[in-house]
Structures are given as C-alpha cells and as structure tokens.
Short mmCIF file of C-alpha atoms and ligand atoms in Angstrom, two decimals:
data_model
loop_
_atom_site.label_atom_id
_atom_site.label_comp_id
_atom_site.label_asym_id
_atom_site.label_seq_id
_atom_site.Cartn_x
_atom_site.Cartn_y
_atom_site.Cartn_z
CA UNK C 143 -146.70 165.26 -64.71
CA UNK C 144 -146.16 167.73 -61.94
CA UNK C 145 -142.34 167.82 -60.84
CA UNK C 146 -139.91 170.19 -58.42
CA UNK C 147 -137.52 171.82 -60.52
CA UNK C 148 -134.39 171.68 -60.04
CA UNK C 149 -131.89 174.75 -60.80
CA UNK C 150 -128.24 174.46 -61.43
CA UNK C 151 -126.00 177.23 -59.76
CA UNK C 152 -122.39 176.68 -60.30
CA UNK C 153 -121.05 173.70 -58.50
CA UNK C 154 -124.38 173.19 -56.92
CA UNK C 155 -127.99 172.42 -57.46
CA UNK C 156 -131.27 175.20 -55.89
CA UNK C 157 -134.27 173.26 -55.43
CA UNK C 158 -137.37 175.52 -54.60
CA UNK C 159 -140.43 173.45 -52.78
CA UNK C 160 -143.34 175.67 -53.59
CA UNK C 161 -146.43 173.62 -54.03
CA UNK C 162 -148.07 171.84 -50.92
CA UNK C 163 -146.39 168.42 -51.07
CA UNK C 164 -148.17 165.28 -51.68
CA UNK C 165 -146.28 162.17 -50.98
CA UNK C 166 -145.80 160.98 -54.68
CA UNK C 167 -144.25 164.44 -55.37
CA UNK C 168 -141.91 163.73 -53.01
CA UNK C 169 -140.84 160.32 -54.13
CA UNK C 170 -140.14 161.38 -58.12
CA UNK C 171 -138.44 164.10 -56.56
CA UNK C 172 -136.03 162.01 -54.27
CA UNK C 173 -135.31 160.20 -57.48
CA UNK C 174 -134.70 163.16 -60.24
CA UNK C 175 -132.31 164.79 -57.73
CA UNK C 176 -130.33 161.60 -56.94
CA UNK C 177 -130.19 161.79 -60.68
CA UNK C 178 -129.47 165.04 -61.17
CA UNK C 179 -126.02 165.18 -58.39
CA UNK C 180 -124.79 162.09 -59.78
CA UNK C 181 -124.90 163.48 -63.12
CA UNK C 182 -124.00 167.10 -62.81
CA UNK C 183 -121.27 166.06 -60.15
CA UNK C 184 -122.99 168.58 -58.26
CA UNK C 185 -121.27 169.31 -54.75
CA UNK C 186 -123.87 170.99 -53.18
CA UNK C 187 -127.57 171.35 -52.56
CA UNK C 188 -129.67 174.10 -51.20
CA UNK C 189 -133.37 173.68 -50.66
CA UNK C 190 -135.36 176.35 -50.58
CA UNK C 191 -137.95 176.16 -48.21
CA UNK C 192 -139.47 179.43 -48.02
CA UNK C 193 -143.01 179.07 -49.55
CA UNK C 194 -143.70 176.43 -46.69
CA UNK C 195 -146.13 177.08 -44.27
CA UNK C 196 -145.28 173.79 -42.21
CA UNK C 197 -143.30 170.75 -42.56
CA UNK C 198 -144.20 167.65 -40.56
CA UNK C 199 -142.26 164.17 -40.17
CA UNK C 200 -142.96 162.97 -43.53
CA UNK C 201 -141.22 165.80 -45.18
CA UNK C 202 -138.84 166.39 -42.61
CA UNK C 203 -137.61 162.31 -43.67
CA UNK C 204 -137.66 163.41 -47.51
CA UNK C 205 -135.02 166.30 -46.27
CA UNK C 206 -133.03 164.20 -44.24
CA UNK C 207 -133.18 161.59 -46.92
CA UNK C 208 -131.69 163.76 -49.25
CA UNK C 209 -128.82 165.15 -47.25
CA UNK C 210 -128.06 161.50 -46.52
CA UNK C 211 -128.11 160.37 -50.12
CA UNK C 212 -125.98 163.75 -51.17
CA UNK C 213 -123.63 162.67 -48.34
CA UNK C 214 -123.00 159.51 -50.08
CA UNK C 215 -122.59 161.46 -53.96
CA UNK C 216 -120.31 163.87 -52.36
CA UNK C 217 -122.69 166.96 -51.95
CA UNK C 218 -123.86 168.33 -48.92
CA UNK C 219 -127.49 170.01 -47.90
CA UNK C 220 -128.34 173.09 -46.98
CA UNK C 221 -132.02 173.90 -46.04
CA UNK C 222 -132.40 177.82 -46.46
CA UNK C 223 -135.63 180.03 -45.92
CA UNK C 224 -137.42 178.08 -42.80
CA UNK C 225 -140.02 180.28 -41.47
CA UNK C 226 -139.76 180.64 -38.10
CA UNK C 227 -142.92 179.27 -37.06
CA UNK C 228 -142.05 176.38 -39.12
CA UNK C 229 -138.68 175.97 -37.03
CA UNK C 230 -140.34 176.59 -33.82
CA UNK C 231 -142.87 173.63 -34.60
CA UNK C 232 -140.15 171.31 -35.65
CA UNK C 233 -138.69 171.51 -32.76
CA UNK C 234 -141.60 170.55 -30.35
CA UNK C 235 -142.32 167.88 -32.70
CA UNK C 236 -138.82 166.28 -31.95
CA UNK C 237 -137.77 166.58 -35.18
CA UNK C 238 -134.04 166.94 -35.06
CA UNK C 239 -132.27 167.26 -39.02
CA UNK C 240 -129.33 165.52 -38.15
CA UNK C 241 -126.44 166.71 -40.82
CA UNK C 242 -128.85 169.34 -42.50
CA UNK C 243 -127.58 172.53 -42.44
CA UNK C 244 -129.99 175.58 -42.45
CA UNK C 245 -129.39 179.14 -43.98
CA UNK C 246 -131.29 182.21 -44.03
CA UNK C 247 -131.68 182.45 -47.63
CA UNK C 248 -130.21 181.08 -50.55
CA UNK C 249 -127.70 183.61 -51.02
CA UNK C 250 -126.68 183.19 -47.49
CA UNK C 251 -126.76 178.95 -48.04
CA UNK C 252 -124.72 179.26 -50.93
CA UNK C 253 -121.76 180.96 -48.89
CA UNK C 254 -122.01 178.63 -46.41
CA UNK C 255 -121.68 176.24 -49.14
CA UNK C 256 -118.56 177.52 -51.00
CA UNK C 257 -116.77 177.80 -47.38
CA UNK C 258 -117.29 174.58 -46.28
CA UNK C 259 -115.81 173.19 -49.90
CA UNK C 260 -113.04 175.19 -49.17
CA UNK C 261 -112.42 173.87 -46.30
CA UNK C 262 -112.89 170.76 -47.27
CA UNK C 263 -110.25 171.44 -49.90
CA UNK C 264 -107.91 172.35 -47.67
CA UNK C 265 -108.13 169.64 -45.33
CA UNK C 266 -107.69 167.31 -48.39
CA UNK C 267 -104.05 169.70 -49.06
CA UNK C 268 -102.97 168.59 -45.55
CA UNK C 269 -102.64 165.17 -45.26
CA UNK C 270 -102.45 165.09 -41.45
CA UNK C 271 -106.37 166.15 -41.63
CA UNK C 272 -108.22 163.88 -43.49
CA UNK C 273 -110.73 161.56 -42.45
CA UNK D 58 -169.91 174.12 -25.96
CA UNK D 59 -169.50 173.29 -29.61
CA UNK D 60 -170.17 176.18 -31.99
CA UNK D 61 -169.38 174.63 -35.27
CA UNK D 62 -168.24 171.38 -36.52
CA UNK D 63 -167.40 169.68 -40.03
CA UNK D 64 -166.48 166.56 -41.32
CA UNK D 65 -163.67 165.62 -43.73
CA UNK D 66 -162.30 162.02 -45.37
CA UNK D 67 -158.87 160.71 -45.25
CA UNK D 68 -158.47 158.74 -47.91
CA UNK D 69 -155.89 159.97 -50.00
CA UNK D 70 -152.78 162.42 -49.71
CA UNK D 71 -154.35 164.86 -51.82
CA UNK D 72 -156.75 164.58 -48.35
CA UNK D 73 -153.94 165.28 -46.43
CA UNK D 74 -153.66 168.46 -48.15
CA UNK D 75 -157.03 169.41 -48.02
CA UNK D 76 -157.27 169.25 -44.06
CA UNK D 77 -154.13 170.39 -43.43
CA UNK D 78 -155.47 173.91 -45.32
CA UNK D 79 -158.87 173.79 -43.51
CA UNK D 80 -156.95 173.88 -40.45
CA UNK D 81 -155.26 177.04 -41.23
CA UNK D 82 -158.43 178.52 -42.22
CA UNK D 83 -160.18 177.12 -39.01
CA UNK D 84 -157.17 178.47 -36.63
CA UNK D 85 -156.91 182.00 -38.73
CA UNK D 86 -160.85 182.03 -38.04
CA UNK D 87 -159.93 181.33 -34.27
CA UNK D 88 -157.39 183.69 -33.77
CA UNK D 89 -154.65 181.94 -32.99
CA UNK D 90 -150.89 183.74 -33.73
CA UNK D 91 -149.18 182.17 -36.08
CA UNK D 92 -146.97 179.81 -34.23
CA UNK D 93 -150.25 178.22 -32.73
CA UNK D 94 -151.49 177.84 -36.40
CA UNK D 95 -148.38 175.96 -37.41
CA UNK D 96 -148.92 173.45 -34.50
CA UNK D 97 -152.26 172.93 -34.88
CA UNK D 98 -151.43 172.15 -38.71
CA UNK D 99 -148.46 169.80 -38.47
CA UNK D 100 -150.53 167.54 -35.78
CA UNK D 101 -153.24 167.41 -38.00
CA UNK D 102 -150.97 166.41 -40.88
CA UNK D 103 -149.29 163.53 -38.60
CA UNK D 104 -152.78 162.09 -37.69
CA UNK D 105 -153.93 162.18 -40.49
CA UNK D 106 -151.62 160.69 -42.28
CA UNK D 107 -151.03 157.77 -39.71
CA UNK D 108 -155.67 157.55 -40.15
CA UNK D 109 -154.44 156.88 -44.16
CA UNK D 110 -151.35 154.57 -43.91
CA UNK D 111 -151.80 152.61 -40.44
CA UNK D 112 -155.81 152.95 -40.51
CA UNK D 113 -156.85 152.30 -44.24
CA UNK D 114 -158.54 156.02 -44.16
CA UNK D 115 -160.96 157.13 -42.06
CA UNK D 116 -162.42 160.93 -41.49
CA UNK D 117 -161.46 164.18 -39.17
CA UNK D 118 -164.03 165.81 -37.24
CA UNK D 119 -163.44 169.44 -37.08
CA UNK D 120 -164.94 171.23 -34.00
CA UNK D 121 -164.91 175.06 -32.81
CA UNK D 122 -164.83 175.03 -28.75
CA UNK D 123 -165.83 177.88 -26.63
CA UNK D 124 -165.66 177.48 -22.65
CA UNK D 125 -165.62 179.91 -20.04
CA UNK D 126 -165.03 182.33 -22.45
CA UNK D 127 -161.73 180.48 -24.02
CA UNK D 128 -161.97 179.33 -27.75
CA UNK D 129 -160.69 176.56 -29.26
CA UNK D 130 -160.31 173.86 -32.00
CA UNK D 131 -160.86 170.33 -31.60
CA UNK D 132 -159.89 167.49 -34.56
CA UNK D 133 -161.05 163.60 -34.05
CA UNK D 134 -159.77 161.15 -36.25
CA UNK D 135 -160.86 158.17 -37.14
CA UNK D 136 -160.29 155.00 -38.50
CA UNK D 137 -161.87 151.44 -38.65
CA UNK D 138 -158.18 150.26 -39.41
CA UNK D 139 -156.33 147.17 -37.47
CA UNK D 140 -156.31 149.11 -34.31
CA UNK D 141 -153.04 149.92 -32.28
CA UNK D 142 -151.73 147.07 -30.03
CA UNK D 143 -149.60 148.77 -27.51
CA UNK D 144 -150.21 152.85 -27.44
CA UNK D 145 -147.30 153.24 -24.92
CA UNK D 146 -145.08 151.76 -27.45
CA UNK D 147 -146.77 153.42 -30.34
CA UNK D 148 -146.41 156.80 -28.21
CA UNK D 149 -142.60 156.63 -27.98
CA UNK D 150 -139.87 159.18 -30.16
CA UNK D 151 -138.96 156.94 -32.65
CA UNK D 152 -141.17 154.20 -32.38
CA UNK D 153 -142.67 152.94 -36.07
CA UNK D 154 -143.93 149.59 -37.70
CA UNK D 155 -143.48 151.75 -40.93
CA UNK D 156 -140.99 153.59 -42.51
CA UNK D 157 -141.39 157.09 -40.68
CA UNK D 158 -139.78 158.52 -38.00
CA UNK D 159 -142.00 157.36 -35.50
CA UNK D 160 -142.57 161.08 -34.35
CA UNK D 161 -146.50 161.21 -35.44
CA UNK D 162 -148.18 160.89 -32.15
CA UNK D 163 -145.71 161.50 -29.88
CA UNK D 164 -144.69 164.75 -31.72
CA UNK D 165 -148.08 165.91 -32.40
CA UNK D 166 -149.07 165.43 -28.59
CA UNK D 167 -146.80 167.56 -27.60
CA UNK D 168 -148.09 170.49 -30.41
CA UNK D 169 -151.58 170.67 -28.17
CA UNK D 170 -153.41 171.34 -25.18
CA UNK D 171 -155.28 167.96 -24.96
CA UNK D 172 -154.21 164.69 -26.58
CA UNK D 173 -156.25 161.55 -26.44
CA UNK D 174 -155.78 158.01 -27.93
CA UNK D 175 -158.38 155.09 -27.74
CA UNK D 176 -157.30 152.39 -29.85
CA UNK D 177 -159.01 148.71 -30.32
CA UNK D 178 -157.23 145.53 -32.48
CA UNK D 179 -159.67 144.63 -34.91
CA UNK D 180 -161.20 148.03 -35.05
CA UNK D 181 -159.62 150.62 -35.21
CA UNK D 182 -158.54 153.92 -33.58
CA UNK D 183 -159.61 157.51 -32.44
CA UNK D 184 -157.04 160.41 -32.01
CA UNK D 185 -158.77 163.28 -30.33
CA UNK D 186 -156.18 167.13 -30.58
CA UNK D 187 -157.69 169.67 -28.86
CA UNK D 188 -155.42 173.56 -28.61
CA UNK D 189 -157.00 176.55 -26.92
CA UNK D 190 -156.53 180.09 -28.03
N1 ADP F 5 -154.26 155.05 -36.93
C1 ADP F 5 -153.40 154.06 -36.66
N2 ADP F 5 -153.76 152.76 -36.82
C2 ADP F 5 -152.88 151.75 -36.55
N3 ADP F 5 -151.62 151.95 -36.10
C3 ADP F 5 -151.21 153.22 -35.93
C4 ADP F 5 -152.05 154.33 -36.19
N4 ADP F 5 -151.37 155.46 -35.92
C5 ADP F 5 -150.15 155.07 -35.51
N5 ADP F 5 -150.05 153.72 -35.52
C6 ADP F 5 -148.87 152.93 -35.10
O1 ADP F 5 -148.05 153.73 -34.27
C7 ADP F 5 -146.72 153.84 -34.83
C8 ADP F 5 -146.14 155.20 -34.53
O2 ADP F 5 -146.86 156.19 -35.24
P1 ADP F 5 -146.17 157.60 -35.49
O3 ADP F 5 -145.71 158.13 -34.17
O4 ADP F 5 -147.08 158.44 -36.28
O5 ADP F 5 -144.86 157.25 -36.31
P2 ADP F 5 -144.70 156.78 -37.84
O6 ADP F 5 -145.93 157.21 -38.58
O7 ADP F 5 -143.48 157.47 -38.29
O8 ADP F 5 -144.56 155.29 -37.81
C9 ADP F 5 -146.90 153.53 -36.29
O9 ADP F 5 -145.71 153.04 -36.87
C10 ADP F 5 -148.01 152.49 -36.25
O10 ADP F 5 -147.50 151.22 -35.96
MG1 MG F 6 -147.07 158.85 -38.38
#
C-alpha cells in the first residue's frame, strides 16, 4: 500500500508530502505518525511541504490535526517549504493554521525547532515560568 | 462566448485529483500567473469535494470564456445530492454539517471573479466559479 514516509532526524521526525494527496492517504498517515511520536518520543515534527502545488481545507485540517495531536505527545509542528502561491491562496481562503509554525526549509524548521526546545528547557529550569 | 468545454465525474477522490490537475493544465493553457492558477485550483478542489461528500458525486463542467477580448475559465458543478437548505448559513467561515472546516464555499468564493450557488432540497445543487485572466 502507498504510505508517506516518515524520516527520523535526531529528536524529531521529517515528513515529506510529495504525491498529490488523496483522502485515504491522509488518514493512514494521521495514524502511522501518531504512532511513530509516541513511540520514538519524538519532540518535534517538520513537514515538508515543498512538492505541493496547492493545499485546500481538507489538507490544511490533516496539518492542523497533526500539530494538535503532537501538541498533546509533546512535539510541536513545523510546516517548512510552502510555496508562495500556495501561502498566498491560503490566506484568501481563510485558512488560518492556528499553532503551526512555518519555516523556509527544513534546515531552517529544524533550528527553529531546537530553539524553541531550548527554551522550553529553560523555562522548565525556572520554576517561576512554567505553565 | 464559449471556446471550449469538457466534462469530468466526481465520484471518487482519485476524481478530485484528476480535476484538480486539469485545472492547472486549463489555467497554464489560459495564461494565468501562477498565483491565479493556485486559486483557480484550490476552489475547484473545495467544490468538488463538497459535489462528492455532501452531493453523492456529480460532474464539473469545464469551460474556456472569451469576452470583449478577456479570457477566462468557467467550472459548474453538479450534483443530484440532498440539496443545501440554507446557502447563507452554508456560505458562512466555519459553517459545516461535516467534519471540515466549513471554509469550502465561502473560501473558494472569495478565490474568483464570479461565484454562484443554486441549491434545491431533494435535488441537488449547482456551484458555478468563474476567474478572468
Ligand atoms: N454539494 C453540496 N450538497 C449538499 N450540501 C452541501 C454541498 N456543499 C456544501 N454543502 C453544505 O454546506 C456546508 C459548508 O460547506 P463547506 O463550506 O465546503 O465546508 P465543509 O465542507 O468544511 O463542511 C457543508 O457542511 C454542507 O452542509
Ligand atoms: Mg467543503
């Protein structure tokens, strides 16, 4: 069966979307990567969004799905690689990623990544600062 | 005046796929920039999708425009699904009976030139796009 591979980088998990989703892609795929963070202990994901030409609501809910279920596990999302077209679209379609990050590319996602764990680590240090 | 016209189903989302690339080659064909393309695309892939999973399926109709010298593409779709009971309702951010994000038509109607809704209970409903060059 056809699947989205998922990568493992360090603390964190690269998923590339390359083929032209269909909506039972996108469901096994929800699943293996809920798999995959709780397993790895992953704390990050970046997807890699490059090879899309568009994105409309139905994957814009699969990516906000995600960051919401990595939320939960303890990982957050980055999106990296929207085209700009792509981004210009999404806007005027009202589609707003609440708590999805975006990066330029992955090398870019995965800095914003490791800072914001380190942050995170040292807000957990000061006891004052957590939430 | 109509120049050329074609005909596709929607009744799977390997469908969805399928119009969603003879869009880009019908917009590409057209001239429009890129941006434009993208639009045009991501409508079609709302309707269409809302023709399979609110409407039961139902076909596109593709057609190339050309008035007073401006060119442009126009998609119908259509279904012979339960119909929409209240389109103002159905046209608002965030408003779905489903599990989306109720952006479909209000989002897509604001990706064109001309948007246009006629919807019966019983059956069914007709989403005409229309985006100039
Ligand atoms: N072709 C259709 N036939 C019947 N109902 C429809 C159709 N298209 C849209 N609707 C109704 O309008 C609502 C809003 O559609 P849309 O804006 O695409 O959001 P979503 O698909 O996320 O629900 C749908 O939830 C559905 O109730
Ligand atoms: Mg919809």
């Amino acid at each position: 069966m056809e699947r989205i591979p998922i990568l493992r980088m360090g603390p964190f998990l690269l998923v590339t979307i390359q083929v032209d989703l269909h909506d039972r892609l996108v469901v096994t795929f929800q699943d293996d990567l809920t798999e995959q963070i709780s397993r790895t202990g992953a704390r990050g994901v970046l997807i890699d969004i490059s090879a899309l030409d568009m994105v409309d609501s139905f994957m814009g809910r699969m990516i906000a799905n995600i960051a919401g279920m990595s939320r939960i596990l303890d990982a957050e999302t980055v999106v990296v690689g929207m085209r700009p077209a792509v981004a210009i679209t999404l806007v005027e379609l009202g589609l707003a990623l609440p708590g999805v990050r975006t990066a330029l590319d992955v090398e870019k996602g995965m800095e914003l990544l490791r800072a914001s764990r380190g942050l995170r680590l040292g807000k957990e240090e000061d006891g004052d600062l957590e939430d | 005046m109509t120049s050329k016209t074609d005909t596709l189903e929607v009744h799977s989302s390997t469908d969805i796929v399928l119009i969603r690339q003879a869009v880009r080659k019908w917009t590409a064909e057209l001239g429009f920039s890129l941006v434009d393309q993208t639009k045009m695309i991501t409508a079609a892939s709302e309707l269409a999708r809302n023709a399979l999973e609110y409407g039961g399926g139902g076909e596109v109709r593709f057609e190339q425009l050309e008035k007073s010298g401006r060119r442009g593409l126009r998609l119908t779709f259509e279904d012979h699904g339960p119909g929409i009971p209240d389109i103002e309702q159905a046209l608002t951010d965030g408003f779905t009976t489903g599990q989306g994000m109720g952006l479909g038509l209000s989002g897509s109607r604001r990706l064109v030139n001309e948007f246009e809704i006629a919807s019966t209970v019983g059956e069914g409903t007709r989403v005409t796009i229309t985006r100039w060059k």
